[in-house]
Amino acid sequence: VNPDLASERQTASFSVEKLTAWLDGGAEQTRLRRAVVGAIERDPVFSRENQYFQSQNERYEAAVRKAVHLQKKMHEMGWSQEGPESKYIYRAVAGDIAFLLHRIFMRSISVLGSDKQIAKWIPLASQYQLIGSYAQTELGHGTYLQGLETTAVFDSTTQEFILNTPKISAMKWWPGDMGRSATHTVVFAQLYVHGKCYGIHPFIVQIRSLQDHSLCPGIIAGDIGPKMNFEHIDNGYLMLQNVRVPRENMLNKFCEVQPDGTYIRRGSQKINYFTMTSVRISLISTEAVTPLMKACTIAIRYSAVRRQSKLKPGEQEAKILDYQTQQEKLLPQLAAAYAFHFIDNYLQELFDRGYREIQRKNFDTLPELHALSSGFKATVTQYCTSGVEICLRACGGHGYSLLSGLPSLYTKIIASCIYEGENTILLLQTARFLVKSFMAASTGQSVPPSVAYLAAAKPRKCPARNKLDFLSPDIYTEAYQHMAARLISSTAAKLQDLIQSGVKRHDAWNQCTVQLAQAAKAHCHYLTVKNFAETVEKIESKAGIQKIMKHLCDLFALHGIFSNAGVFLHDGYVSGAQMDMVTASYLDLLAIIRRDAVPLVDAFDFTDKSLNSALGCYDGQVYQRLYEWARKSPTNKQISPAYEKYLKPLLHNTLSKL
Amino acid sequence: VNPDLASERQTASFSVEKLTAWLDGGAEQTRLRRAVVGAIERDPVFSRENQYFQSQNERYEAAVRKAVHLQKKMHEMGWSQEGPESKYIYRAVAGDIAFLLHRIFMRSISVLGSDKQIAKWIPLASQYQLIGSYAQTELGHGTYLQGLETTAVFDSTTQEFILNTPKISAMKWWPGDMGRSATHTVVFAQLYVHGKCYGIHPFIVQIRSLQDHSLCPGIIAGDIGPKMNFEHIDNGYLMLQNVRVPRENMLNKFCEVQPDGTYIRRGSQKINYFTMTSVRISLISTEAVTPLMKACTIAIRYSAVRRQSKLKPGEQEAKILDYQTQQEKLLPQLAAAYAFHFIDNYLQELFDRGYREIQRKNFDTLPELHALSSGFKATVTQYCTSGVEICLRACGGHGYSLLSGLPSLYTKIIASCIYEGENTILLLQTARFLVKSFMAASTGQSVPPSVAYLAAAKPRKCPARNKLDFLSPDIYTEAYQHMAARLISSTAAKLQDLIQSGVKRHDAWNQCTVQLAQAAKAHCHYLTVKNFAETVEKIESKAGIQKIMKHLCDLFALHGIFSNAGVFLHDGYVSGAQMDMVTASYLDLLAIIRRDAVPLVDAFDFTDKSLNSALGCYDGQVYQRLYEWARKSPTNKQISPAYEKYLKPLLHNTLSKL
């Protein structure tokens, strides 16, 4: 181990192993996680070595190989999809695997299909006698599902639906696993019966032959080409030309077309929201927080090893982690990674409680859950994406090399701001809930717990008198609460004013959306700070963990005030003099947390293989590793044909003869 | 042309052609630019079609082919390196060309070499009898040049320098054109004569045979592998093992080792700063502003074509550009692109004036020029990088496809935050100048023009009384000036206080760096707003150009206040009520500028080929083009071997037999 990294570990103020276990939810979980990750990483099929050198075609092939091998592996190891190991498998393969849409295919049949449909399709899918995908998004439509243009017309003479892509913008576009792998997909289309449109419905459509994988009649499908990342996934396009599927292929738990064309709707569709909610919550941890934790691990370890310029004249060059500006880049990201890990726990609990209620046919928690999952999906993915980018830039030139692992973390996480609901649209959904709740609260109606604070909103002043007061969770949590309530109430007031002055409701809404999105972010920021403070409060003081977590919580909170000073100063709740105290305490904290920065990322417990970074390895031998890895690049495996073709004639001055 | 885009152009409030000519510096320049771009784009060798499908090896080969062909082309067309066409050539090839370091090689010899050295090497280089590179950065050292570890020891018995890479961190790393192409390079190394170290000096070293391109004895060199972008450049590594070069190969305009080992230093080294200054200023336009202009063109045209969801019930789906949140993402970036185009003009003028002075041996303008070039390099590259990212995200899923052109703009521009001086370090250099100037100004000494405002800093209040007052350039320029002066003076005061309280000078500096960097940014932001306002003032009102530029200037200024509210509110210069006026005026401007958004990007006059974007073409046929381009992807050119190897056995349930 590089001595510059070893020395950082000797002075940890807490037990790294205990913090790891606490983050995992207990030492038993840690043991299980390590066992799963170890088993996967020891298997050469799952190796990610050379990944940064691979083409899109090679990445796809490797992802399919891994997905197929994983079935075998799980059988071998006695792991099941529902078992406790499953959440660690995804972490271990680092997302680099095919057939993730196959699961969505199965889930949509389980949720939207009748018992008969489930009995027919789920066994086929579980045994991989078909490969499924999920064809919702079109070239011309993403988030606005009602606008989808694919049609499914019922033909009562043959008892079939005829599916069509009426124009180019109606082509299915982006579905994963569809470009090259899938044999079947769930197509969302506008249902027409006897000329009447009944809106969007799901249909199971076979797209490729089970015998030779050739495209079925009427199907045009392929790969949508290169993307910023996800080279391993065959995101596809699909055009349907008079494709006929039997009546039984419309998923009909909630609605059915009877043989004579009678359309029947049954049951509640609210459960659909619940599916989206569950997906949004589950991606927060795997697709946003984990990548940020990895980026922090890489950047902080590298910053303890990289020495550059002199901090004190006459001494050796300083570790870049000792510069205040470097601390100010990285340590708030580290604090955010912890903050969002805890908010994920909070959301999971809320979700589990909501799920139990729904099983009892009580849908009351749905609006709050929908608002929180939308708002947190948007704010956490946005924050973590910025955080990963900051980590990348903080590593200077070497961060820009793919071998650092940071570019691929960044190009992947940025997609999380777009998929499963574009972030701005999600924030506005949260805002709609907040405005509604504010209106209810101000007329004395009861509101869900997460927005109960809106009832108490009134002008106040922050009581802090010196910089140490700002290390009190009560002080800063209240500042966040006040600020969020003010943004929500003032935007709600603007909306009301516009409507009362004669502006049409939809125009008024549009004219408030910039501020509504800001209010929704403020609400989530407040809840994150509050939840972090409450989490710290609950830790039984063991091995210094509570102390360091308290520092991180303070840092997260004060960084937020420092970086968004305007919204706290605006109505004078925080004064300019108090803002100087915030700044002072914030900068003090950087120097304190810096001492534990390496142990704090060690506690995330990523293996070198899972980081796949020449800069971030546990041993800190960054330069050796960069050199070793670079030599393996295909650009060093061959003399480029460019020499004989262009360089030699140029240098030998024979170009004119060409 | 898509009617949704055509309609945007019919209502332009100004003449696009006249704005283009004004931006180019006259209609004659526009004509010349179009002629050069046209000649390059009509030549199939320069085609960037299929670029998004190419591997690193293919990109490199294409870049070399283009570089070699460009020599021929320039000869054919009668263009010279010094001619008026040259600045348009780079725009036309969109940077996608090899041998850019060859020019730096030549420039460093011209600047650092003696007349004799120039006479020997420059003709060889101009005729491409060698290919040059520039080997400064090492694995372990970037910005801090004094820390470079490569050594050059003078051997008086043979009259040679012996160059060595004493350890792995001393390996040259990153130099462009060096991994595979270069035959020669300028190596920066610590000079030792008779055991004494004289610091960093430049040496011309041959690294590859001119006959067969094999590596010279003692040379280990290769490509550093994949990066986030710049696949076309062979950034390289270089290890030197007792490589001997003759005494004449040390560039010796400013210093010389005589045959007996006597070391002589002569002339001013200040000119070296001037070279860095010139590079930093020149990259602002080509590497930061142009990419932002392209990203705005793509995202704004797409936003006028993309329809999603309904703004008014019962109407057709709305153009996404009609949503306030979309306007708030894109239009401030558009305003920034204009603002930075104008600040680039300002810097160029300042630079030209400085250059004339330097030719008269007057170096007085150097400190200001160095501070401004550092500060603006940092702030403009940072701002433009964020701007390109915002444009990418604003295009939703399709922005994430490489075919949109946005990912490659982003992955390239982000490097500009790192190279030619890491941005944080540059900001701190500017801050050092600002603190010094502030101290001088406050003791009544004269200071350079760009910081003269620091002398007048005092507590005041913003006089605006309603939202229209904030459309007055005097009002907002003064707000920026006040804010910048406050940040500089309060940070200088903190620094003084720390030193007076006994903190050592270097520690005190480190403890202020977060705020110093903020102050430097504020200074550049102020100058950008001031320069934009002055530029608008000087336009003779023609064809509505002044009016729309005034709107953009207002938007740029108010967006900055809205987004950085804290620093304006902090001391009460702007009150909370005034901030509400800023917000109101800012949001009003979005709706006004939205009407001219497409004409404003049309005026940048990028050809479809130079945008290389399926979303950004002039005709707005985005869906057709996405589909056509995707079909050409190599992922659609072959049946993946994954089918026979993995999918077929899986589907046919023969896996267990494998």
Coordinates of C-alpha atoms in Angstrom, one line a residue, chain A residues 239-414:
Chain A
M239 CA -41.8 -0.6 -36.4
L240 CA -45.1 -2.6 -36.6
Q241 CA -46.8 -3.1 -40.0
N242 CA -50.2 -4.8 -39.7
V243 CA -48.9 -7.2 -37.0
R244 CA -51.7 -9.4 -35.7
V245 CA -51.8 -10.8 -32.2
P246 CA -54.7 -12.9 -30.7
R247 CA -57.2 -11.2 -28.4
E248 CA -55.7 -13.0 -25.5
N249 CA -52.5 -11.0 -25.9
M250 CA -53.9 -7.8 -24.5
L251 CA -52.9 -7.8 -20.8
N252 CA -56.3 -7.8 -19.2
K253 CA -56.3 -7.7 -15.5
F254 CA -57.9 -4.2 -15.5
C255 CA -59.7 -4.1 -18.8
E256 CA -60.8 -6.5 -21.5
V257 CA -62.1 -6.5 -25.0
Q258 CA -64.8 -9.2 -25.2
P259 CA -65.2 -11.3 -28.4
D260 CA -67.9 -9.0 -29.7
G261 CA -65.9 -5.9 -29.1
T262 CA -67.4 -4.9 -25.8
Y263 CA -64.9 -3.0 -23.7
I264 CA -64.9 -3.6 -20.0
R265 CA -62.8 -1.8 -17.4
R266 CA -62.4 -3.2 -13.9
G267 CA -60.5 -2.6 -10.7
S268 CA -58.3 0.3 -9.7
Q269 CA -55.6 1.7 -11.9
K270 CA -54.0 3.5 -9.0
I271 CA -51.8 0.5 -8.6
N272 CA -50.0 1.6 -11.8
Y273 CA -48.6 4.6 -10.0
F274 CA -47.3 2.3 -7.3
T275 CA -45.2 0.4 -9.9
M276 CA -43.6 3.7 -11.1
T277 CA -43.1 4.7 -7.5
S278 CA -41.3 1.4 -6.7
V279 CA -39.0 1.7 -9.7
R280 CA -38.1 5.4 -8.9
I281 CA -37.3 4.5 -5.3
S282 CA -35.3 1.5 -6.2
L283 CA -33.1 3.3 -8.7
I284 CA -32.0 5.9 -6.2
S285 CA -29.7 3.6 -4.4
T286 CA -28.4 1.5 -7.3
E287 CA -28.2 4.1 -10.1
A288 CA -27.4 7.3 -8.2
V289 CA -26.1 6.8 -4.7
T290 CA -23.8 3.9 -5.4
P291 CA -22.1 5.6 -8.4
L292 CA -21.5 8.7 -6.2
M293 CA -20.0 6.6 -3.5
K294 CA -17.7 5.0 -6.0
A295 CA -16.7 8.4 -7.5
C296 CA -16.0 9.7 -4.0
T297 CA -13.9 6.6 -3.2
I298 CA -11.8 7.1 -6.4
A299 CA -11.3 10.8 -6.1
I300 CA -10.6 10.9 -2.4
R301 CA -8.1 8.1 -2.4
Y302 CA -6.4 9.7 -5.4
S303 CA -6.3 13.0 -3.7
A304 CA -4.5 11.5 -0.7
V305 CA -1.8 10.1 -3.1
R306 CA -1.4 12.8 -5.6
R307 CA 1.0 15.5 -4.5
Q308 CA 1.2 18.8 -6.3
S309 CA 2.9 22.1 -5.5
K310 CA 3.9 23.2 -2.1
L311 CA 1.6 24.3 0.7
K312 CA 4.4 25.3 2.9
P313 CA 7.7 26.7 1.5
G314 CA 10.6 24.2 2.0
E315 CA 8.4 21.2 2.6
Q316 CA 7.7 18.4 0.2
E317 CA 4.8 18.8 -2.2
A318 CA 1.4 18.6 -0.5
K319 CA -1.3 16.0 -0.9
I320 CA -3.9 17.7 -3.0
L321 CA -6.5 16.7 -0.4
D322 CA -4.8 19.2 1.9
Y323 CA -5.9 22.2 -0.2
Q324 CA -9.1 23.8 1.0
T325 CA -10.4 24.1 -2.6
Q326 CA -10.0 20.4 -3.1
Q327 CA -11.7 19.6 0.2
E328 CA -14.5 21.9 -0.8
K329 CA -15.0 20.0 -4.0
L330 CA -14.9 16.5 -2.6
L331 CA -16.1 16.5 1.0
P332 CA -19.6 17.9 0.4
Q333 CA -20.1 15.1 -2.2
L334 CA -19.0 12.6 0.4
A335 CA -21.5 14.0 2.9
A336 CA -24.2 13.9 0.2
A337 CA -23.5 10.3 -0.5
Y338 CA -24.2 9.5 3.2
A339 CA -27.2 11.8 3.3
F340 CA -28.8 10.1 0.3
H341 CA -28.0 6.7 1.6
F342 CA -30.1 7.6 4.6
I343 CA -32.9 9.2 2.6
D344 CA -33.0 6.0 0.6
N345 CA -33.6 4.0 3.9
Y346 CA -36.3 6.5 4.8
L347 CA -38.0 6.1 1.4
Q348 CA -37.8 2.3 1.5
E349 CA -39.5 2.3 4.9
L350 CA -42.2 4.6 3.7
F351 CA -42.7 2.5 0.7
D352 CA -42.9 -0.8 2.7
R353 CA -45.5 0.8 5.0
G354 CA -47.4 2.0 1.9
Y355 CA -47.3 -1.4 0.3
R356 CA -48.8 -3.0 3.4
E357 CA -51.6 -0.5 3.4
I358 CA -52.3 -1.1 -0.3
Q359 CA -52.5 -4.8 0.3
R360 CA -55.3 -3.9 2.7
K361 CA -56.9 -1.9 -0.2
N362 CA -56.0 1.4 1.5
F363 CA -54.7 3.8 -1.1
D364 CA -54.4 6.9 1.1
T365 CA -50.6 7.0 1.2
L366 CA -50.3 6.9 -2.6
P367 CA -50.3 10.7 -3.3
E368 CA -47.6 11.4 -0.7
L369 CA -45.6 8.4 -1.9
H370 CA -45.9 9.4 -5.5
A371 CA -44.8 13.0 -4.7
L372 CA -41.8 11.9 -2.6
S373 CA -40.6 9.3 -5.0
S374 CA -40.8 11.8 -7.9
G375 CA -39.2 14.6 -6.0
F376 CA -36.4 12.5 -4.6
K377 CA -35.8 10.6 -7.9
A378 CA -35.2 14.0 -9.4
T379 CA -33.2 15.7 -6.7
V380 CA -31.0 12.7 -5.8
T381 CA -30.1 11.8 -9.4
Q382 CA -29.4 15.5 -10.2
Y383 CA -27.3 16.0 -7.1
C384 CA -25.4 12.7 -7.6
T385 CA -24.7 13.4 -11.3
S386 CA -23.2 16.8 -10.4
G387 CA -21.3 15.1 -7.6
V388 CA -19.7 12.5 -9.9
E389 CA -18.8 15.3 -12.4
I390 CA -17.1 17.3 -9.6
C391 CA -15.1 14.2 -8.6
L392 CA -14.1 13.6 -12.2
R393 CA -12.8 17.2 -12.6
A394 CA -11.2 17.1 -9.2
C395 CA -8.8 14.4 -10.5
G396 CA -7.5 16.7 -13.2
G397 CA -6.2 15.1 -16.4
H398 CA -6.1 11.6 -15.1
G399 CA -9.8 11.8 -14.2
Y400 CA -10.5 12.4 -17.8
S401 CA -8.9 9.0 -18.8
L402 CA -11.4 6.2 -19.1
L403 CA -9.0 4.2 -17.0
S404 CA -9.9 6.3 -13.9
G405 CA -13.3 4.8 -14.0
L406 CA -14.9 8.2 -13.6
P407 CA -15.9 9.0 -17.2
S408 CA -18.0 5.9 -17.4
L409 CA -19.6 6.5 -14.0
Y410 CA -20.5 10.0 -15.2
T411 CA -21.8 9.1 -18.6
K412 CA -24.0 6.4 -17.1
I413 CA -25.4 8.4 -14.1
I414 CA -26.4 11.3 -16.2

